[in-house]
Amino acid sequence: MTSIEAKSATDSELDAVFGPIFERIAQGAVAREIDRRLPFEEVGWLREAKFGALRVPVEFGGYGVSVRQLFRLLIELAAAESNLPQALRVHFSFVEDHLLAEPGPAREQWLRTATSTLVGNAITEPGVGAVDRYRTRLTRDGDRWLLNGVKYYSTGSLYADYILVAADRDGERVGVLVDANADGVRQHDDWDGFGQRLTASGTTEFTDVVVADDRILGPGYGAPGPTYATSYLQLVQLAVLAGIAQRAELDAREWVAGRTRSYSHSAAGIPRQDPLVQQVIGRLSAAAFAAKASVLAVADVLDEVLASGAQDEKSLVAAELAAAQAQLAVIDLVLPATTLLFEVGGASVVSERQRLDRHWRNARTISVHNPAIQKARAIGDYLLNGTDLPFAWSAGEHKPATGAAQ
């Protein structure tokens, strides 16, 4: 591994470390998709290179990079394997929470821990339930706490050393950090979506898991009020989409470059000389460029918000609005692009061996997280009526506001 001196890493230094790892990960992407093989080994390469420590300060063993640098690398990782940034997204928000915490031994401990370990999540719950309470409960048992409950969409937890669990403690939302291999923790790879199949987004069961006081980390996801976290977590999903667009363009170019057959009625003897095929590649390239630019623009906003402590409500609202607007724009760029790529060829372009359909399936799957139609409505309501943007997106039983039409 290329060594980096004790200062914040530059883009070129980061590329020297992670570029070869991303290339190795990309080489096995199609085979993993065909075999549905979870990328445990590939996550190990990232862990060993301290990818999870990108935002950890240099003095604590990390790279000390900016939010923009982090998201640039997340786009590159997504281009290599779109499942991995999604699997790691809660880890990065966990690091961010501790960067914002008051200085002290606990903050330093967890930031140092993040250099060699990864944090997964268990937030969403199955079934129909109220969106303002969790059924997963943390209860007192003598001088200890016990965690009990079932979570779904536990993205990345099968790859993680720790799991951040959202739970209810006597009516209070709390975040609880448990060891992934603790007694009473049972994980299942039962995510059955047609895309993003390797994110390990399955069910996690907690049965009388013992929790120490120092593993209760305060308010959990969905606590009232503005937060940086929702825009940050959404932006990871958009980085995935930008990476998918980048890989789709590259795959289409490589496929065209190797083709020597054309159609009797085409405008050129070989596909790469056909102006219509050239046009498709140009449009794919534009979509990838614009998606990446949108993600990095929101990352710049978050850089400013986090550098100032993420306390100013006006700045938090601006970040949430920017991420929501970018979500609508990026989805509208990437989904059509992952269909357009098939226009570069005939029937052979849909060969199962190439799995080019994975780009659309993955993009379509990641796009339904936090539904775009609801996000568009929220933006419009905010701009027209000044209605607060929602800073938590939960699925469950909807409770109309008092006075709402029944």
PDB file of N, CA and C in Angstrom, residues 28 93 190 196 243 281 338 384:
ATOM      1  N   GLY A  28     -14.256  -8.405 -10.596  1.00  0.00           N
ATOM      2  CA  GLY A  28     -15.124  -9.512 -10.218  1.00  0.00           C
ATOM      3  C   GLY A  28     -16.589  -9.169 -10.152  1.00  0.00           C
ATOM      4  N   SER A  93     -21.695   7.916   8.351  1.00  0.00           N
ATOM      5  CA  SER A  93     -22.449   8.836   9.203  1.00  0.00           C
ATOM      6  C   SER A  93     -22.106   8.627  10.672  1.00  0.00           C
ATOM      7  N   ASP A 190     -31.499 -12.239   3.484  1.00  0.00           N
ATOM      8  CA  ASP A 190     -32.780 -12.549   2.844  1.00  0.00           C
ATOM      9  C   ASP A 190     -33.350 -11.372   2.050  1.00  0.00           C
ATOM     10  N   GLN A 196     -29.212  -4.253  -6.527  1.00  0.00           N
ATOM     11  CA  GLN A 196     -28.416  -4.067  -5.311  1.00  0.00           C
ATOM     12  C   GLN A 196     -28.481  -5.328  -4.446  1.00  0.00           C
ATOM     13  N   GLY A 243     -22.062   6.558  -9.762  1.00  0.00           N
ATOM     14  CA  GLY A 243     -21.109   5.508 -10.095  1.00  0.00           C
ATOM     15  C   GLY A 243     -21.676   4.519 -11.098  1.00  0.00           C
ATOM     16  N   ILE A 281     -23.142   7.168 -26.945  1.00  0.00           N
ATOM     17  CA  ILE A 281     -22.014   7.247 -26.011  1.00  0.00           C
ATOM     18  C   ILE A 281     -21.871   8.670 -25.476  1.00  0.00           C
ATOM     19  N   THR A 338     -29.285   4.169 -18.228  1.00  0.00           N
ATOM     20  CA  THR A 338     -29.065   2.730 -18.101  1.00  0.00           C
ATOM     21  C   THR A 338     -29.977   1.913 -19.013  1.00  0.00           C
ATOM     22  N   LEU A 384     -43.366  26.633  -1.995  1.00  0.00           N
ATOM     23  CA  LEU A 384     -44.607  27.375  -2.170  1.00  0.00           C
ATOM     24  C   LEU A 384     -45.203  27.868  -0.858  1.00  0.00           C
TER      25      LEU A 384
END
